[in-house]
């Protein structure tokens, strides 16, 4: 079933207003959430709306947070999200980073006391219109085992970097630091297909093709998959994201990160406040004239796009290409939602007396 | 054959003085180079000394560079390395980053017109004694094919991040953005062993177990190995390193990066100057009190070290553990060098009339 963007947007915004968000916050949060659906990261979009509502019911999300800077220097800040929606807290923090970059060249903001912030790329891309490079990291509920571990210690801890170009569209990397994102496993689960080896390990730490392996006590594997293929690098990247997001800010880190699902209780002895993010902005002209930089980026992008492709394979892509194409398409043709998500949203609409479109 | 650190250090320093380096620069460059041997990154250590000398002979390395800041803001700078040894240029740039971080919280320096800078970790670790997080990136000669490409477009473009702790030793990640570093292939080549699938592709872009595949026109694979296992993420990481190091500074990027080996000529139509690096320093107390941060890092490290290990496998490691242990060991027992390297160094010593130890 396919739904027009504007209808899903209005529905999402109305629900968020019902739980107490201001008009402005509901508008922003709906924009962030729906950008995931547009860009094809369906697992992080409107499918999660009822999950956020359940966290609000549990008192774990504050719909009217007083988000504030609690520490700062000319190029840095720590933001306290006051348990707000990460969808609102992260754009606030990114804006702080951008303002600092305007003044001293770069801005770096570590965030505590937040919640899930949607797709990492949304926040990084906020920098682009300012001729800045944007960086966005977040930690997340522990689902990933470091190399040699059978215990889940890290989230899928994504890294997003958005870099402006001139005539070319921007370079936008947005990736989990695991071999595959959880959303890819969910697709296999629904189709009852096996996962490739290198994505998942079982509860004893053996690699498995069971797409339900994580639900059965196993774990996602860090990018690389196994030691021989560099999983220690994926683990290190996930660890860096965790430390920048949470140890720098005073949020919960590693296995203490609160679960996204409301039916699991957070650790009774937290080591910090909420979950953490890290947002950065670098003014391009803090290094060299913006026009020179962006012309070079055009050349970089053009050259990579025209790298000789392997016979029988696709052309070389620039990070962000597939998501941008999908976004353009879905804005016109609408956003496809699977049946369980539609049913979930209908129930949510019923409860808050907001009609779900069709 | 094993050699005492101090003897190799003095030899290296003497050679560098012979090609015209100042006493101070030779001392620093030898320190950077030998730290690779101590930390077990043998491919980036004294084995490369004759390679640097050959680049100097070709006029591609300037032994008496005037390294200078060509553009800056309170938190950023671009450094022109004046074709100097990267071993000297990068520490200069990192020092600039550290001084900026002292003043405004963080410092970020992109470098052009440089050469190979040794191991990335050395420069990142310079931040640790200042209670700062250090970041070190560099681009390098193209040996890596992006996903779907049979053309070599990127270097092994490493990422190093060094993070201080309190009682625990620091967290030091230092990794090529490929499945395996070139040095690992060299070990297999010498032993005439096959490489695992996922490390190398042949000249047509097919995965191969041939450890000599890169020499035969193939390429190293980005971290992930293939599309199904996330090679597009390794490619994106290598691309980010390239852009931060070279497009921000005005160095050569992508396939234009000059080759390290002197027998290959650089592109006659360069897009920038020399190779590029990117160095960053973040003062921990620009975010929260350093003591709080470092205590949390101790807890982070302790918790990860004690993650439940998979039966029959090693304990979970903290990035930097193996290198630190090897460094402590090799400082005492000496540095092992393979025969071709020893012969190469003997020839070098003969030529410059400096006796190679034993």
PDB file of N, CA, C and O in Angstrom, chain B residues 107-154:
ATOM      1  N   UNK B 107      40.669  21.963  17.228  1.00  0.00           N
ATOM      2  CA  UNK B 107      41.471  22.454  16.113  1.00  0.00           C
ATOM      3  C   UNK B 107      41.484  21.426  15.002  1.00  0.00           C
ATOM      4  O   UNK B 107      41.570  20.224  15.262  1.00  0.00           O
ATOM      5  N   UNK B 108      41.360  21.897  13.751  1.00  0.00           N
ATOM      6  CA  UNK B 108      41.228  21.004  12.582  1.00  0.00           C
ATOM      7  C   UNK B 108      42.102  21.525  11.469  1.00  0.00           C
ATOM      8  O   UNK B 108      41.909  22.657  11.007  1.00  0.00           O
ATOM      9  N   UNK B 109      43.028  20.705  11.027  1.00  0.00           N
ATOM     10  CA  UNK B 109      44.020  21.170  10.059  1.00  0.00           C
ATOM     11  C   UNK B 109      44.060  20.227   8.855  1.00  0.00           C
ATOM     12  O   UNK B 109      44.282  19.024   9.003  1.00  0.00           O
ATOM     13  N   UNK B 110      43.816  20.790   7.687  1.00  0.00           N
ATOM     14  CA  UNK B 110      43.923  20.026   6.448  1.00  0.00           C
ATOM     15  C   UNK B 110      45.250  20.413   5.798  1.00  0.00           C
ATOM     16  O   UNK B 110      45.640  21.582   5.827  1.00  0.00           O
ATOM     17  N   UNK B 111      45.945  19.429   5.245  1.00  0.00           N
ATOM     18  CA  UNK B 111      47.325  19.620   4.795  1.00  0.00           C
ATOM     19  C   UNK B 111      47.456  19.288   3.314  1.00  0.00           C
ATOM     20  O   UNK B 111      46.972  18.255   2.867  1.00  0.00           O
ATOM     21  N   UNK B 112      48.129  20.161   2.571  1.00  0.00           N
ATOM     22  CA  UNK B 112      48.437  19.852   1.172  1.00  0.00           C
ATOM     23  C   UNK B 112      49.952  19.841   0.984  1.00  0.00           C
ATOM     24  O   UNK B 112      50.700  20.260   1.866  1.00  0.00           O
ATOM     25  N   UNK B 113      50.354  19.343  -0.203  1.00  0.00           N
ATOM     26  CA  UNK B 113      51.758  19.434  -0.581  1.00  0.00           C
ATOM     27  C   UNK B 113      52.649  18.673   0.395  1.00  0.00           C
ATOM     28  O   UNK B 113      53.724  19.127   0.770  1.00  0.00           O
ATOM     29  N   UNK B 114      52.165  17.506   0.808  1.00  0.00           N
ATOM     30  CA  UNK B 114      52.935  16.679   1.731  1.00  0.00           C
ATOM     31  C   UNK B 114      53.268  15.353   1.064  1.00  0.00           C
ATOM     32  O   UNK B 114      52.994  15.147  -0.128  1.00  0.00           O
ATOM     33  N   UNK B 115      53.903  14.476   1.816  1.00  0.00           N
ATOM     34  CA  UNK B 115      54.236  13.132   1.371  1.00  0.00           C
ATOM     35  C   UNK B 115      53.774  12.140   2.436  1.00  0.00           C
ATOM     36  O   UNK B 115      53.206  12.540   3.437  1.00  0.00           O
ATOM     37  N   UNK B 116      54.060  10.871   2.219  1.00  0.00           N
ATOM     38  CA  UNK B 116      53.609   9.812   3.124  1.00  0.00           C
ATOM     39  C   UNK B 116      53.998  10.122   4.568  1.00  0.00           C
ATOM     40  O   UNK B 116      55.137  10.474   4.836  1.00  0.00           O
ATOM     41  N   UNK B 117      53.043  10.002   5.498  1.00  0.00           N
ATOM     42  CA  UNK B 117      53.301  10.473   6.869  1.00  0.00           C
ATOM     43  C   UNK B 117      53.539   9.362   7.897  1.00  0.00           C
ATOM     44  O   UNK B 117      53.496   9.622   9.097  1.00  0.00           O
ATOM     45  N   UNK B 118      53.847   8.149   7.421  1.00  0.00           N
ATOM     46  CA  UNK B 118      54.096   7.054   8.376  1.00  0.00           C
ATOM     47  C   UNK B 118      52.785   6.483   8.877  1.00  0.00           C
ATOM     48  O   UNK B 118      51.818   6.408   8.124  1.00  0.00           O
ATOM     49  N   UNK B 119      52.762   6.067  10.170  1.00  0.00           N
ATOM     50  CA  UNK B 119      51.505   5.523  10.698  1.00  0.00           C
ATOM     51  C   UNK B 119      50.612   6.655  11.208  1.00  0.00           C
ATOM     52  O   UNK B 119      51.070   7.590  11.862  1.00  0.00           O
ATOM     53  N   UNK B 120      49.326   6.522  10.876  1.00  0.00           N
ATOM     54  CA  UNK B 120      48.345   7.530  11.263  1.00  0.00           C
ATOM     55  C   UNK B 120      48.302   7.725  12.780  1.00  0.00           C
ATOM     56  O   UNK B 120      48.147   8.838  13.285  1.00  0.00           O
ATOM     57  N   UNK B 121      48.457   6.613  13.503  1.00  0.00           N
ATOM     58  CA  UNK B 121      48.294   6.642  14.957  1.00  0.00           C
ATOM     59  C   UNK B 121      49.282   7.552  15.673  1.00  0.00           C
ATOM     60  O   UNK B 121      48.954   8.155  16.693  1.00  0.00           O
ATOM     61  N   UNK B 122      50.500   7.665  15.156  1.00  0.00           N
ATOM     62  CA  UNK B 122      51.507   8.513  15.808  1.00  0.00           C
ATOM     63  C   UNK B 122      50.973   9.925  16.011  1.00  0.00           C
ATOM     64  O   UNK B 122      51.081  10.505  17.095  1.00  0.00           O
ATOM     65  N   UNK B 123      50.396  10.459  14.952  1.00  0.00           N
ATOM     66  CA  UNK B 123      49.962  11.862  14.979  1.00  0.00           C
ATOM     67  C   UNK B 123      48.724  12.044  15.868  1.00  0.00           C
ATOM     68  O   UNK B 123      48.632  13.017  16.618  1.00  0.00           O
ATOM     69  N   UNK B 124      47.789  11.091  15.786  1.00  0.00           N
ATOM     70  CA  UNK B 124      46.604  11.159  16.649  1.00  0.00           C
ATOM     71  C   UNK B 124      47.011  11.111  18.121  1.00  0.00           C
ATOM     72  O   UNK B 124      46.470  11.841  18.958  1.00  0.00           O
ATOM     73  N   UNK B 125      47.993  10.267  18.433  1.00  0.00           N
ATOM     74  CA  UNK B 125      48.410  10.083  19.828  1.00  0.00           C
ATOM     75  C   UNK B 125      49.117  11.306  20.412  1.00  0.00           C
ATOM     76  O   UNK B 125      49.260  11.424  21.632  1.00  0.00           O
ATOM     77  N   UNK B 126      49.563  12.227  19.547  1.00  0.00           N
ATOM     78  CA  UNK B 126      50.180  13.464  20.049  1.00  0.00           C
ATOM     79  C   UNK B 126      49.216  14.255  20.931  1.00  0.00           C
ATOM     80  O   UNK B 126      49.638  15.032  21.789  1.00  0.00           O
ATOM     81  N   UNK B 127      47.900  14.060  20.715  1.00  0.00           N
ATOM     82  CA  UNK B 127      46.902  14.820  21.474  1.00  0.00           C
ATOM     83  C   UNK B 127      46.747  14.318  22.910  1.00  0.00           C
ATOM     84  O   UNK B 127      46.292  15.069  23.787  1.00  0.00           O
ATOM     85  N   UNK B 128      47.107  13.056  23.134  1.00  0.00           N
ATOM     86  CA  UNK B 128      46.756  12.402  24.408  1.00  0.00           C
ATOM     87  C   UNK B 128      47.322  13.111  25.635  1.00  0.00           C
ATOM     88  O   UNK B 128      46.632  13.274  26.635  1.00  0.00           O
ATOM     89  N   UNK B 129      48.567  13.533  25.556  1.00  0.00           N
ATOM     90  CA  UNK B 129      49.196  14.170  26.724  1.00  0.00           C
ATOM     91  C   UNK B 129      48.588  15.515  27.079  1.00  0.00           C
ATOM     92  O   UNK B 129      48.854  16.069  28.135  1.00  0.00           O
ATOM     93  N   UNK B 130      47.801  16.054  26.153  1.00  0.00           N
ATOM     94  CA  UNK B 130      47.130  17.334  26.413  1.00  0.00           C
ATOM     95  C   UNK B 130      45.696  17.119  26.885  1.00  0.00           C
ATOM     96  O   UNK B 130      44.910  18.060  26.861  1.00  0.00           O
ATOM     97  N   UNK B 131      45.337  15.888  27.245  1.00  0.00           N
ATOM     98  CA  UNK B 131      43.937  15.559  27.564  1.00  0.00           C
ATOM     99  C   UNK B 131      43.022  15.950  26.407  1.00  0.00           C
ATOM    100  O   UNK B 131      41.961  16.560  26.582  1.00  0.00           O
ATOM    101  N   UNK B 132      43.478  15.608  25.217  1.00  0.00           N
ATOM    102  CA  UNK B 132      42.685  15.855  24.020  1.00  0.00           C
ATOM    103  C   UNK B 132      42.479  14.529  23.278  1.00  0.00           C
ATOM    104  O   UNK B 132      43.284  13.609  23.396  1.00  0.00           O
ATOM    105  N   UNK B 133      41.393  14.497  22.502  1.00  0.00           N
ATOM    106  CA  UNK B 133      41.177  13.412  21.553  1.00  0.00           C
ATOM    107  C   UNK B 133      41.883  13.800  20.261  1.00  0.00           C
ATOM    108  O   UNK B 133      41.723  14.928  19.788  1.00  0.00           O
ATOM    109  N   UNK B 134      42.674  12.892  19.710  1.00  0.00           N
ATOM    110  CA  UNK B 134      43.393  13.184  18.470  1.00  0.00           C
ATOM    111  C   UNK B 134      42.822  12.396  17.309  1.00  0.00           C
ATOM    112  O   UNK B 134      42.407  11.238  17.471  1.00  0.00           O
ATOM    113  N   UNK B 135      42.766  13.029  16.149  1.00  0.00           N
ATOM    114  CA  UNK B 135      42.234  12.394  14.950  1.00  0.00           C
ATOM    115  C   UNK B 135      43.238  12.598  13.827  1.00  0.00           C
ATOM    116  O   UNK B 135      43.769  13.696  13.660  1.00  0.00           O
ATOM    117  N   UNK B 136      43.495  11.553  13.065  1.00  0.00           N
ATOM    118  CA  UNK B 136      44.505  11.628  12.013  1.00  0.00           C
ATOM    119  C   UNK B 136      44.046  10.808  10.808  1.00  0.00           C
ATOM    120  O   UNK B 136      43.737   9.627  10.932  1.00  0.00           O
ATOM    121  N   UNK B 137      43.974  11.478   9.664  1.00  0.00           N
ATOM    122  CA  UNK B 137      43.566  10.847   8.406  1.00  0.00           C
ATOM    123  C   UNK B 137      44.587  11.219   7.332  1.00  0.00           C
ATOM    124  O   UNK B 137      45.173  12.286   7.391  1.00  0.00           O
ATOM    125  N   UNK B 138      44.748  10.363   6.356  1.00  0.00           N
ATOM    126  CA  UNK B 138      45.580  10.744   5.208  1.00  0.00           C
ATOM    127  C   UNK B 138      45.103  10.031   3.958  1.00  0.00           C
ATOM    128  O   UNK B 138      44.570   8.921   4.048  1.00  0.00           O
ATOM    129  N   UNK B 139      45.266  10.656   2.808  1.00  0.00           N
ATOM    130  CA  UNK B 139      45.049   9.882   1.599  1.00  0.00           C
ATOM    131  C   UNK B 139      46.378   9.267   1.166  1.00  0.00           C
ATOM    132  O   UNK B 139      47.422   9.481   1.802  1.00  0.00           O
ATOM    133  N   UNK B 140      46.362   8.465   0.127  1.00  0.00           N
ATOM    134  CA  UNK B 140      47.556   7.714  -0.272  1.00  0.00           C
ATOM    135  C   UNK B 140      47.362   7.261  -1.715  1.00  0.00           C
ATOM    136  O   UNK B 140      46.279   7.409  -2.286  1.00  0.00           O
ATOM    137  N   UNK B 141      48.427   6.734  -2.288  1.00  0.00           N
ATOM    138  CA  UNK B 141      48.408   6.285  -3.689  1.00  0.00           C
ATOM    139  C   UNK B 141      47.241   5.349  -3.956  1.00  0.00           C
ATOM    140  O   UNK B 141      46.950   4.475  -3.151  1.00  0.00           O
ATOM    141  N   UNK B 142      46.582   5.497  -5.109  1.00  0.00           N
ATOM    142  CA  UNK B 142      45.386   4.689  -5.399  1.00  0.00           C
ATOM    143  C   UNK B 142      45.686   3.200  -5.585  1.00  0.00           C
ATOM    144  O   UNK B 142      46.407   2.823  -6.507  1.00  0.00           O
ATOM    145  N   UNK B 143      45.131   2.392  -4.706  1.00  0.00           N
ATOM    146  CA  UNK B 143      45.280   0.925  -4.751  1.00  0.00           C
ATOM    147  C   UNK B 143      43.937   0.246  -4.529  1.00  0.00           C
ATOM    148  O   UNK B 143      43.852  -0.983  -4.581  1.00  0.00           O
ATOM    149  N   UNK B 144      42.898   1.030  -4.253  1.00  0.00           N
ATOM    150  CA  UNK B 144      41.621   0.483  -3.811  1.00  0.00           C
ATOM    151  C   UNK B 144      40.534   0.826  -4.833  1.00  0.00           C
ATOM    152  O   UNK B 144      40.456   1.960  -5.304  1.00  0.00           O
ATOM    153  N   UNK B 145      39.704  -0.166  -5.161  1.00  0.00           N
ATOM    154  CA  UNK B 145      38.586   0.066  -6.073  1.00  0.00           C
ATOM    155  C   UNK B 145      37.300   0.261  -5.287  1.00  0.00           C
ATOM    156  O   UNK B 145      36.964  -0.558  -4.434  1.00  0.00           O
ATOM    157  N   UNK B 146      36.542   1.322  -5.595  1.00  0.00           N
ATOM    158  CA  UNK B 146      35.218   1.466  -4.993  1.00  0.00           C
ATOM    159  C   UNK B 146      34.332   0.281  -5.413  1.00  0.00           C
ATOM    160  O   UNK B 146      34.620  -0.373  -6.418  1.00  0.00           O
ATOM    161  N   UNK B 147      33.284   0.036  -4.679  1.00  0.00           N
ATOM    162  CA  UNK B 147      32.300  -0.987  -5.019  1.00  0.00           C
ATOM    163  C   UNK B 147      31.848  -0.797  -6.475  1.00  0.00           C
ATOM    164  O   UNK B 147      31.534   0.328  -6.872  1.00  0.00           O
ATOM    165  N   UNK B 148      31.821  -1.872  -7.219  1.00  0.00           N
ATOM    166  CA  UNK B 148      31.408  -1.925  -8.642  1.00  0.00           C
ATOM    167  C   UNK B 148      32.475  -1.426  -9.618  1.00  0.00           C
ATOM    168  O   UNK B 148      32.254  -1.412 -10.827  1.00  0.00           O
ATOM    169  N   UNK B 149      33.646  -0.996  -9.120  1.00  0.00           N
ATOM    170  CA  UNK B 149      34.676  -0.454 -10.014  1.00  0.00           C
ATOM    171  C   UNK B 149      35.803  -1.448 -10.205  1.00  0.00           C
ATOM    172  O   UNK B 149      36.184  -2.169  -9.281  1.00  0.00           O
ATOM    173  N   UNK B 150      36.366  -1.493 -11.411  1.00  0.00           N
ATOM    174  CA  UNK B 150      37.600  -2.261 -11.558  1.00  0.00           C
ATOM    175  C   UNK B 150      38.812  -1.342 -11.609  1.00  0.00           C
ATOM    176  O   UNK B 150      39.936  -1.798 -11.725  1.00  0.00           O
ATOM    177  N   UNK B 151      38.571  -0.056 -11.482  1.00  0.00           N
ATOM    178  CA  UNK B 151      39.660   0.915 -11.507  1.00  0.00           C
ATOM    179  C   UNK B 151      40.058   1.252 -10.076  1.00  0.00           C
ATOM    180  O   UNK B 151      39.209   1.344  -9.192  1.00  0.00           O
ATOM    181  N   UNK B 152      41.345   1.472  -9.869  1.00  0.00           N
ATOM    182  CA  UNK B 152      41.829   1.886  -8.540  1.00  0.00           C
ATOM    183  C   UNK B 152      41.621   3.388  -8.381  1.00  0.00           C
ATOM    184  O   UNK B 152      42.163   4.166  -9.176  1.00  0.00           O
ATOM    185  N   UNK B 153      40.904   3.760  -7.353  1.00  0.00           N
ATOM    186  CA  UNK B 153      40.529   5.169  -7.223  1.00  0.00           C
ATOM    187  C   UNK B 153      40.966   5.794  -5.895  1.00  0.00           C
ATOM    188  O   UNK B 153      41.044   7.010  -5.773  1.00  0.00           O
ATOM    189  N   UNK B 154      41.194   4.964  -4.879  1.00  0.00           N
ATOM    190  CA  UNK B 154      41.489   5.485  -3.533  1.00  0.00           C
ATOM    191  C   UNK B 154      42.722   4.794  -2.952  1.00  0.00           C
ATOM    192  O   UNK B 154      43.046   3.668  -3.344  1.00  0.00           O
TER     193      UNK B 154
END
